[in-house]
JSON list of C-alpha atoms in Angstrom, two decimals:
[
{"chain": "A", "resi": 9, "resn": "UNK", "atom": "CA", "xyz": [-15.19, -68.96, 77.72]},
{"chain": "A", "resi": 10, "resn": "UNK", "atom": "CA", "xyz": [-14.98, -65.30, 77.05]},
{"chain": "A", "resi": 11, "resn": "UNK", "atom": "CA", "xyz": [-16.07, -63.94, 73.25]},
{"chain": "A", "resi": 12, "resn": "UNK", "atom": "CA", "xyz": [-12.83, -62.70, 73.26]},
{"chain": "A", "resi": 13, "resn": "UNK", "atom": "CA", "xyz": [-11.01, -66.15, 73.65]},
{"chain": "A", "resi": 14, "resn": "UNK", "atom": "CA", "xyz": [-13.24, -67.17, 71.05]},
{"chain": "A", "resi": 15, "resn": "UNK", "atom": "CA", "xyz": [-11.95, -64.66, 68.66]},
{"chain": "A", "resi": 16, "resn": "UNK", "atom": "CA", "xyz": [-8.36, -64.89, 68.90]},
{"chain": "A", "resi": 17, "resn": "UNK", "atom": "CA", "xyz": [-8.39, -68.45, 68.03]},
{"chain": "A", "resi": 18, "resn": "UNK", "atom": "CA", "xyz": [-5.29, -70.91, 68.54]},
{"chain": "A", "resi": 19, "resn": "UNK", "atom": "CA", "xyz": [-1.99, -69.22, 69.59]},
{"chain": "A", "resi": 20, "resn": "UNK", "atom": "CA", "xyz": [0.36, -69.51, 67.29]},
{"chain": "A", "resi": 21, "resn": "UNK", "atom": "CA", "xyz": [3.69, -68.55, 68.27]},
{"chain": "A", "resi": 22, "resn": "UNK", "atom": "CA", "xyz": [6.39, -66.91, 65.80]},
{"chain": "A", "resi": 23, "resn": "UNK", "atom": "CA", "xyz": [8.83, -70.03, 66.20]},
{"chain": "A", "resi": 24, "resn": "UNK", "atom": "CA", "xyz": [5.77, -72.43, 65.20]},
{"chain": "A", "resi": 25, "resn": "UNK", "atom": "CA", "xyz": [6.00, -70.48, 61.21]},
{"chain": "A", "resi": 26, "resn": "UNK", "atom": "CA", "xyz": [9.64, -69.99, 60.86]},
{"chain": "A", "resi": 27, "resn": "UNK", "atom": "CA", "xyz": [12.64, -72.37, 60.27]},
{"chain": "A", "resi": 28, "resn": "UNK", "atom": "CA", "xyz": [14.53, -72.68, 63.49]},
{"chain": "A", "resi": 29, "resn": "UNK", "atom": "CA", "xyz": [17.75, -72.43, 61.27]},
{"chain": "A", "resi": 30, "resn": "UNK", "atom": "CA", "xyz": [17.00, -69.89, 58.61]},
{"chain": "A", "resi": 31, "resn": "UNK", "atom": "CA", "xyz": [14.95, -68.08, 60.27]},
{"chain": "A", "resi": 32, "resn": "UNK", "atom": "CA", "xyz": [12.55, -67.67, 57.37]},
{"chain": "A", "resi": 33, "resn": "UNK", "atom": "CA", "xyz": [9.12, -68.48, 57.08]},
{"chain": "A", "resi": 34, "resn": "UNK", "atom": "CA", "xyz": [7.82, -72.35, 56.50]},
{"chain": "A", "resi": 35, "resn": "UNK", "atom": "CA", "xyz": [5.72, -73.82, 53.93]},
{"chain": "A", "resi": 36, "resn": "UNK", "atom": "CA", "xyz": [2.55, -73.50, 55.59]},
{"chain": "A", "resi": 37, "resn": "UNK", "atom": "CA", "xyz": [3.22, -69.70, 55.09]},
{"chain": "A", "resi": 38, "resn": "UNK", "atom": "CA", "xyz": [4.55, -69.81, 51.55]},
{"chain": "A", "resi": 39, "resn": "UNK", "atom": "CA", "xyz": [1.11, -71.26, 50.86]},
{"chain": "A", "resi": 40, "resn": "UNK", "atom": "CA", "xyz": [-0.93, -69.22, 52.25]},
{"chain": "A", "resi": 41, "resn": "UNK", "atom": "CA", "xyz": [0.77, -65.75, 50.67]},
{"chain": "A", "resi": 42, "resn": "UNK", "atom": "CA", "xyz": [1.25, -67.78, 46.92]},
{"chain": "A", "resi": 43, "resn": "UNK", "atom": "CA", "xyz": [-2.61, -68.14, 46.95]},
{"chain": "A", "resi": 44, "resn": "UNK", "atom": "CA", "xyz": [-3.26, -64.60, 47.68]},
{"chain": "A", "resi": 45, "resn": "UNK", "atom": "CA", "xyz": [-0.42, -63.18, 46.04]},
{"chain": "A", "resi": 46, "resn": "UNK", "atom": "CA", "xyz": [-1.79, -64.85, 42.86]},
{"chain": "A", "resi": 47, "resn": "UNK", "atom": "CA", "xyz": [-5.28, -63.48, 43.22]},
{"chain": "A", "resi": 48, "resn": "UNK", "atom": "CA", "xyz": [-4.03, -60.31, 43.66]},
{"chain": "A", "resi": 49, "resn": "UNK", "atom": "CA", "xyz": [-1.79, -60.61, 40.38]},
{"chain": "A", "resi": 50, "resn": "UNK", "atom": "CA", "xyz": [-5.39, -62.12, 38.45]},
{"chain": "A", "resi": 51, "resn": "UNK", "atom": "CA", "xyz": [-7.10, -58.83, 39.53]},
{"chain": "A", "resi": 52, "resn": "UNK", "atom": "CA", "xyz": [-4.08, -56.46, 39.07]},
{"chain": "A", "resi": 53, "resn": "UNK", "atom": "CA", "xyz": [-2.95, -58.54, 35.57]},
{"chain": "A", "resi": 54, "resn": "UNK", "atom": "CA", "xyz": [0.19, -58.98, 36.63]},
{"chain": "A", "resi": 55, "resn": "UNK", "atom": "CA", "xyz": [2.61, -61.55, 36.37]},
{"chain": "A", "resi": 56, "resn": "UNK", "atom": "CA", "xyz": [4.33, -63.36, 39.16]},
{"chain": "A", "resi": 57, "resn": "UNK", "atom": "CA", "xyz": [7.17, -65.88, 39.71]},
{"chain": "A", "resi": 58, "resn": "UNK", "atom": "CA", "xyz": [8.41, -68.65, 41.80]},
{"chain": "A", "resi": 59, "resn": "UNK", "atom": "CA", "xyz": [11.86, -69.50, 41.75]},
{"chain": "A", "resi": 60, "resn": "UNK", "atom": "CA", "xyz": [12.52, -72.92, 43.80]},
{"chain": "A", "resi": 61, "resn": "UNK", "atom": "CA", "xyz": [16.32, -73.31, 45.18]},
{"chain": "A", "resi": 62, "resn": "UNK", "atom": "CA", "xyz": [17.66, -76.35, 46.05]},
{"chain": "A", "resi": 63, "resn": "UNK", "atom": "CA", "xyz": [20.85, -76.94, 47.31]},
{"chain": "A", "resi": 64, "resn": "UNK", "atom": "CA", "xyz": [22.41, -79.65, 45.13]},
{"chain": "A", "resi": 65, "resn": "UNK", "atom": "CA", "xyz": [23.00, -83.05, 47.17]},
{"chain": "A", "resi": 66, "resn": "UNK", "atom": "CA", "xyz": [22.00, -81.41, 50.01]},
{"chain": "A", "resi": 67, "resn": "UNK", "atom": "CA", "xyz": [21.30, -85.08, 51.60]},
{"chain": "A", "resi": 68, "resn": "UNK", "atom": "CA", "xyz": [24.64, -86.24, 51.18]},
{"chain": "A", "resi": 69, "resn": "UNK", "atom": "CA", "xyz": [25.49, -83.74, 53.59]},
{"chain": "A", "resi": 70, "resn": "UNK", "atom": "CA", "xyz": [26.52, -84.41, 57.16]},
{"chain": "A", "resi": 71, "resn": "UNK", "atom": "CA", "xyz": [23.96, -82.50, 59.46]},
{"chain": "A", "resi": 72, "resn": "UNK", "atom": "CA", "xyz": [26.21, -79.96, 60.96]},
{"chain": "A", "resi": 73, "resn": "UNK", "atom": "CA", "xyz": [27.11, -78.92, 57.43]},
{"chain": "A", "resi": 74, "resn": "UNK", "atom": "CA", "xyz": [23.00, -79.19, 56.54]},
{"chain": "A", "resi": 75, "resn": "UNK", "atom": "CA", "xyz": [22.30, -76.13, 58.77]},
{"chain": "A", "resi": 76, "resn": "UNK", "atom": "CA", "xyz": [25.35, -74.46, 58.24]},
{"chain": "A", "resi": 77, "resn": "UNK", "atom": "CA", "xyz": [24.97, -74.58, 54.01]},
{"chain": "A", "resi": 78, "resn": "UNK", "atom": "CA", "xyz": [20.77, -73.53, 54.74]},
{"chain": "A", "resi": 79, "resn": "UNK", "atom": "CA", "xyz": [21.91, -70.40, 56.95]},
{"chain": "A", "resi": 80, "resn": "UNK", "atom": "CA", "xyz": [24.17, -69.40, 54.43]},
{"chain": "A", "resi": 81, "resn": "UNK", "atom": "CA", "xyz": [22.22, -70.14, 51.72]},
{"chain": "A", "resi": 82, "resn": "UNK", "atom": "CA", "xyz": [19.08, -68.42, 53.02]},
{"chain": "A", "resi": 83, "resn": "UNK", "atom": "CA", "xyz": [21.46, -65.10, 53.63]},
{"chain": "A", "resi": 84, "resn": "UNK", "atom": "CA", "xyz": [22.70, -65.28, 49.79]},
{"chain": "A", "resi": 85, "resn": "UNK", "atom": "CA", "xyz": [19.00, -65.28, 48.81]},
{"chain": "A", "resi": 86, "resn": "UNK", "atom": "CA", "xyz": [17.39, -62.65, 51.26]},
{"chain": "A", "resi": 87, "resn": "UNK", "atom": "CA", "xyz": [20.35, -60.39, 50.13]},
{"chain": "A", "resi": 88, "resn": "UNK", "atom": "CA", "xyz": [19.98, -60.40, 46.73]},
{"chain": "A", "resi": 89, "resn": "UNK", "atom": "CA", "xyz": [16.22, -60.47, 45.62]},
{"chain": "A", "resi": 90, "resn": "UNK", "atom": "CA", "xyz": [14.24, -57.09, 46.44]},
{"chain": "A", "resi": 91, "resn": "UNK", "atom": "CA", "xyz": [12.90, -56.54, 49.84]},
{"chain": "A", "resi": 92, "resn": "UNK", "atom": "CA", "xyz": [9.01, -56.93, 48.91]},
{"chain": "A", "resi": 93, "resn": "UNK", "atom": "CA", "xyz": [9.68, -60.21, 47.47]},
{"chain": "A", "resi": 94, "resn": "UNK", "atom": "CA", "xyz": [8.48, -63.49, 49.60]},
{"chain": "A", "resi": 95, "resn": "UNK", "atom": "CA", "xyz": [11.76, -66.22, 50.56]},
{"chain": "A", "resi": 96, "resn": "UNK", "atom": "CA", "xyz": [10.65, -68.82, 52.57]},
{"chain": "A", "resi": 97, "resn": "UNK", "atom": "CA", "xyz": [12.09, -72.30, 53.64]},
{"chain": "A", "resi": 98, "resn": "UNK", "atom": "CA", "xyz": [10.57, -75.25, 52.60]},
{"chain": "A", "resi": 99, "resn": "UNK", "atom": "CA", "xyz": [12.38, -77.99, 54.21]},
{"chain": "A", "resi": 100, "resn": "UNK", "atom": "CA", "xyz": [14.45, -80.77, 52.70]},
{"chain": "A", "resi": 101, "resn": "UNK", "atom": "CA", "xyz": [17.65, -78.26, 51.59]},
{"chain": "A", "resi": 102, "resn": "UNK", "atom": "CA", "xyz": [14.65, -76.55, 49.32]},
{"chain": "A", "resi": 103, "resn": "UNK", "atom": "CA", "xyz": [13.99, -72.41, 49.07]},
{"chain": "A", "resi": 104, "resn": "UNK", "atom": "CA", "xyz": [11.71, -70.54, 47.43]},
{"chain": "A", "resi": 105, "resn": "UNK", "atom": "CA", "xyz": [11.56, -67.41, 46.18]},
{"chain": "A", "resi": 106, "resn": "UNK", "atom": "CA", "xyz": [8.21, -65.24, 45.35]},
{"chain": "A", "resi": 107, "resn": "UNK", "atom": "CA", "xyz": [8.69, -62.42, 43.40]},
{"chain": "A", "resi": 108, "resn": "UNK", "atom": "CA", "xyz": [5.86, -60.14, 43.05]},
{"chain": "A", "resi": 109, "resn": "UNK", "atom": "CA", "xyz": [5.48, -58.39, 39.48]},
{"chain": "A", "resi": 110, "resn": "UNK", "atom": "CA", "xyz": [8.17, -60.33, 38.25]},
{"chain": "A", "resi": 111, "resn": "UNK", "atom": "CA", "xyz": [7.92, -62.08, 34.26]},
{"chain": "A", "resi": 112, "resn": "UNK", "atom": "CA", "xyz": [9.91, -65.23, 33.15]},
{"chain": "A", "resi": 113, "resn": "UNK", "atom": "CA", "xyz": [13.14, -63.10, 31.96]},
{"chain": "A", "resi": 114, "resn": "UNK", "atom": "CA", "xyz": [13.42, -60.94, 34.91]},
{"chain": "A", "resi": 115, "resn": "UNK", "atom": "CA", "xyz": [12.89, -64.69, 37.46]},
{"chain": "A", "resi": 116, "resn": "UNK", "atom": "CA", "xyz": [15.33, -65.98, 35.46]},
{"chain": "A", "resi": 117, "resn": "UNK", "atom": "CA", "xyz": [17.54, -62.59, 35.94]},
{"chain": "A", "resi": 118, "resn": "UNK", "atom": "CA", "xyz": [17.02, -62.77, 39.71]},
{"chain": "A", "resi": 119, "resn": "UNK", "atom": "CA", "xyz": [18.03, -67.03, 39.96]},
{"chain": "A", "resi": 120, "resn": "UNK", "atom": "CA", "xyz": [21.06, -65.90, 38.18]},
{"chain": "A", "resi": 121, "resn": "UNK", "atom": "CA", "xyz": [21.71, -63.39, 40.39]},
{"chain": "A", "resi": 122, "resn": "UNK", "atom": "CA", "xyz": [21.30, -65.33, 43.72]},
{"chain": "A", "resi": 123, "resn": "UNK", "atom": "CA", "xyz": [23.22, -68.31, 41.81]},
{"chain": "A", "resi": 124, "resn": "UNK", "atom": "CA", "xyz": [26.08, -65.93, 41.23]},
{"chain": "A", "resi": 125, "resn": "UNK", "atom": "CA", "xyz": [25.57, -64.32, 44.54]},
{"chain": "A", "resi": 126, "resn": "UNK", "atom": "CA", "xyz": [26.24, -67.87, 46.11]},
{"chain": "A", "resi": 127, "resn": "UNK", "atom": "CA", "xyz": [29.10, -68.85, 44.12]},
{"chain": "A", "resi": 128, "resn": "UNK", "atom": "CA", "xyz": [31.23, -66.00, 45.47]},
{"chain": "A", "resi": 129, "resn": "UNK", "atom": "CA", "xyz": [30.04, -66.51, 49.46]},
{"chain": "A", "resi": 130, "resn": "UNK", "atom": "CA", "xyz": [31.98, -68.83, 51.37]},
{"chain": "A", "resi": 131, "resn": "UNK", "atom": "CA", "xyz": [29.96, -71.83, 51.25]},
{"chain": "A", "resi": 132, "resn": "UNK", "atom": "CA", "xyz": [30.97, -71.68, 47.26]},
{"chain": "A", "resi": 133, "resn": "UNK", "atom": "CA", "xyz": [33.09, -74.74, 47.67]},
{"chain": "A", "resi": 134, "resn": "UNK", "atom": "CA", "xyz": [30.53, -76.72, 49.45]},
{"chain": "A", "resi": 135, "resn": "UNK", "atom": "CA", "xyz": [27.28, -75.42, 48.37]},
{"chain": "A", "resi": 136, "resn": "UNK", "atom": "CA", "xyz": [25.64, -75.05, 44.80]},
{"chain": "A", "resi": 137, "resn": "UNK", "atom": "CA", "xyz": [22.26, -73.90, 43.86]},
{"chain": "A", "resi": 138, "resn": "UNK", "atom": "CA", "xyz": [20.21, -75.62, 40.94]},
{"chain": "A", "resi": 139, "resn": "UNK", "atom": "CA", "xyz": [16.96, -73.62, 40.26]},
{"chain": "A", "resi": 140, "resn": "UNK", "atom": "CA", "xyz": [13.66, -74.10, 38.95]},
{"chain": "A", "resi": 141, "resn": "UNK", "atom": "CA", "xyz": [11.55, -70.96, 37.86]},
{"chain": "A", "resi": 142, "resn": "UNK", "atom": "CA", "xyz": [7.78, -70.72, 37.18]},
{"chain": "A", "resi": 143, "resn": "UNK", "atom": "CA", "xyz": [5.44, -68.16, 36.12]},
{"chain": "A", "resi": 144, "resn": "UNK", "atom": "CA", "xyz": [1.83, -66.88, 36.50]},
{"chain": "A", "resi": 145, "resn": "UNK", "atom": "CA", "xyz": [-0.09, -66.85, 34.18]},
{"chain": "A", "resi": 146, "resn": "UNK", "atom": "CA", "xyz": [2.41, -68.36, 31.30]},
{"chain": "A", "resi": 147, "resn": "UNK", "atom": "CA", "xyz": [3.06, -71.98, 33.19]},
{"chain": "A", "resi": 148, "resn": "UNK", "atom": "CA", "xyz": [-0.09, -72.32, 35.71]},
{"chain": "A", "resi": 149, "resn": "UNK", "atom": "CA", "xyz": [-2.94, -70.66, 36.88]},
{"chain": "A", "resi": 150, "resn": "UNK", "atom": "CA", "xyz": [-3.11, -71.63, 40.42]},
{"chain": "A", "resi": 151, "resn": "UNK", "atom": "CA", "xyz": [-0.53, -72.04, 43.19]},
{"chain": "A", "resi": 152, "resn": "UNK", "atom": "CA", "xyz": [-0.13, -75.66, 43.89]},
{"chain": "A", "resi": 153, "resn": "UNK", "atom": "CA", "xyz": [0.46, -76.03, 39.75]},
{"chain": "A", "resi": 154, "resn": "UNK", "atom": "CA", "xyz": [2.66, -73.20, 39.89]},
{"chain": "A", "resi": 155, "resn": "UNK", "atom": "CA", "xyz": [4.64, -74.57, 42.70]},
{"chain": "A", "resi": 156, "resn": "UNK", "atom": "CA", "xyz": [4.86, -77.82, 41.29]},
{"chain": "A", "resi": 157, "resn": "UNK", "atom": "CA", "xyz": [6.07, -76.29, 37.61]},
{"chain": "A", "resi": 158, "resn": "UNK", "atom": "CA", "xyz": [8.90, -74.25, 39.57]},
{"chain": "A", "resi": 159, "resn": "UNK", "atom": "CA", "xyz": [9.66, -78.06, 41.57]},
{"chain": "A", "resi": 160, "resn": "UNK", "atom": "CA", "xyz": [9.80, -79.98, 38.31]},
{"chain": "A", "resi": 161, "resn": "UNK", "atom": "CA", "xyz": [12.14, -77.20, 36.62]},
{"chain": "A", "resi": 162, "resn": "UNK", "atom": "CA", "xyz": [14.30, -77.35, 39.14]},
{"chain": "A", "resi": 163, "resn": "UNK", "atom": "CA", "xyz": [14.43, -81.36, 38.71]},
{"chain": "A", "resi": 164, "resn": "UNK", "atom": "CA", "xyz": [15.36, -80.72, 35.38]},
{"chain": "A", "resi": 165, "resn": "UNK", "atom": "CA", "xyz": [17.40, -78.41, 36.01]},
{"chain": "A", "resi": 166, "resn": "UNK", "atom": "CA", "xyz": [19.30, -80.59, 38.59]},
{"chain": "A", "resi": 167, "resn": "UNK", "atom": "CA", "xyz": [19.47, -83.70, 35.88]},
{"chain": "A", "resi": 168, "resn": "UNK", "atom": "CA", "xyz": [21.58, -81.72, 33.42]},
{"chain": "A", "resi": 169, "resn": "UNK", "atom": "CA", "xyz": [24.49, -81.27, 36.26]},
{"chain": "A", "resi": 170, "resn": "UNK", "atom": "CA", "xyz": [24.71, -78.76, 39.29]},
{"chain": "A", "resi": 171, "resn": "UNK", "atom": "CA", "xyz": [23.77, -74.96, 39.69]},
{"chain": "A", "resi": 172, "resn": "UNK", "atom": "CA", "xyz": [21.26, -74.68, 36.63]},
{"chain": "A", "resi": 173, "resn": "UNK", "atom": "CA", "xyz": [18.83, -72.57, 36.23]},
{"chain": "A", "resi": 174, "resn": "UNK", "atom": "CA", "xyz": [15.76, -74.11, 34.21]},
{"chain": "A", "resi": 175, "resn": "UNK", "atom": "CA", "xyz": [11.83, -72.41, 33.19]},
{"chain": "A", "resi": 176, "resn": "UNK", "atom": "CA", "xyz": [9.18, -74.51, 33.50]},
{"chain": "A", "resi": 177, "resn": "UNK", "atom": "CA", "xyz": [7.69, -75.90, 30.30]},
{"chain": "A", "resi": 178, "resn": "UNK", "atom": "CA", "xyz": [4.46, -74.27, 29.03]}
]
């Protein structure tokens, strides 16, 4: 084997880190630019947030209408957050959105915003958004703890009724 074969590595195709139906990146991704992302907001003393969407009883639905509430859903949220921020698709009817220099108000401001945004589209009737939103450094220092504080807002969000928008305790 050549050193250069040995360099490259593995291929890794685009397909293999993007959702077939949203087109967005996977989790394996999300992970990978939450841990640096978060070093780089330690060094920079910034804040940053993660906002996890998930479609409200997005099981219930039949498969055809699975794909068709993700696409639209996935549109809705690339649309309305800024460009630089990070949306990617983790599976299970479940979005998340990283937004780079971003404090608990102005998360919250944005999961309004995409909440909103998806109540006028025309999945409204079908498809509503509960949200969970966590930030660095207020609610976790790391990225699996902020992850899972964004995940359990967004379960309490989704206990007090559909399309809520909840922060994390600190």
């Amino acid at each position: 084997m050549r050193d250069q074969d040995l360099m490259r590595g593995p291929e890794v195709s685009v397909d293999s880190i993007t959702d077939s139906v949203t087109g967005l990146p996977d989790g394996r991704v999300f992970a990978v630019v939450l841990e640096r992302k978060i070093a780089l907001a330690r060094r920079t003393l910034k804040p940053i947030s993660v906002v996890y969407f998930e479609l409200d009883e997005f099981e219930s639905f039949a498969p055809y209408v699975r794909e068709h509430a993700m696409r639209s859903t996935s549109r809705v949220i690339t649309n309305t957050v800024r460009e630089s921020d990070t949306i990617c698709d983790l599976g299970g009817g479940v979005l998340v959105a990283l937004l780079d220099d971003t404090s608990e108000a102005g998360a919250v401001w944005a999961a309004d915003r995409v909440r909103n945004a998806n109540a006028d589209s025309p999945s409204r009737d079908i498809v509503t958004l509960s949200a969970g939103v966590a930030c660095y450094p207020s609610h976790a220092m790391d990225a699996q703890d902020l992850l899972d504080a964004a995940e359990s807002a967004c379960r309490e969000a989704q206990s007090h009724g559909q399309g809520r928008i909840e922060v994390a305790e600190e």
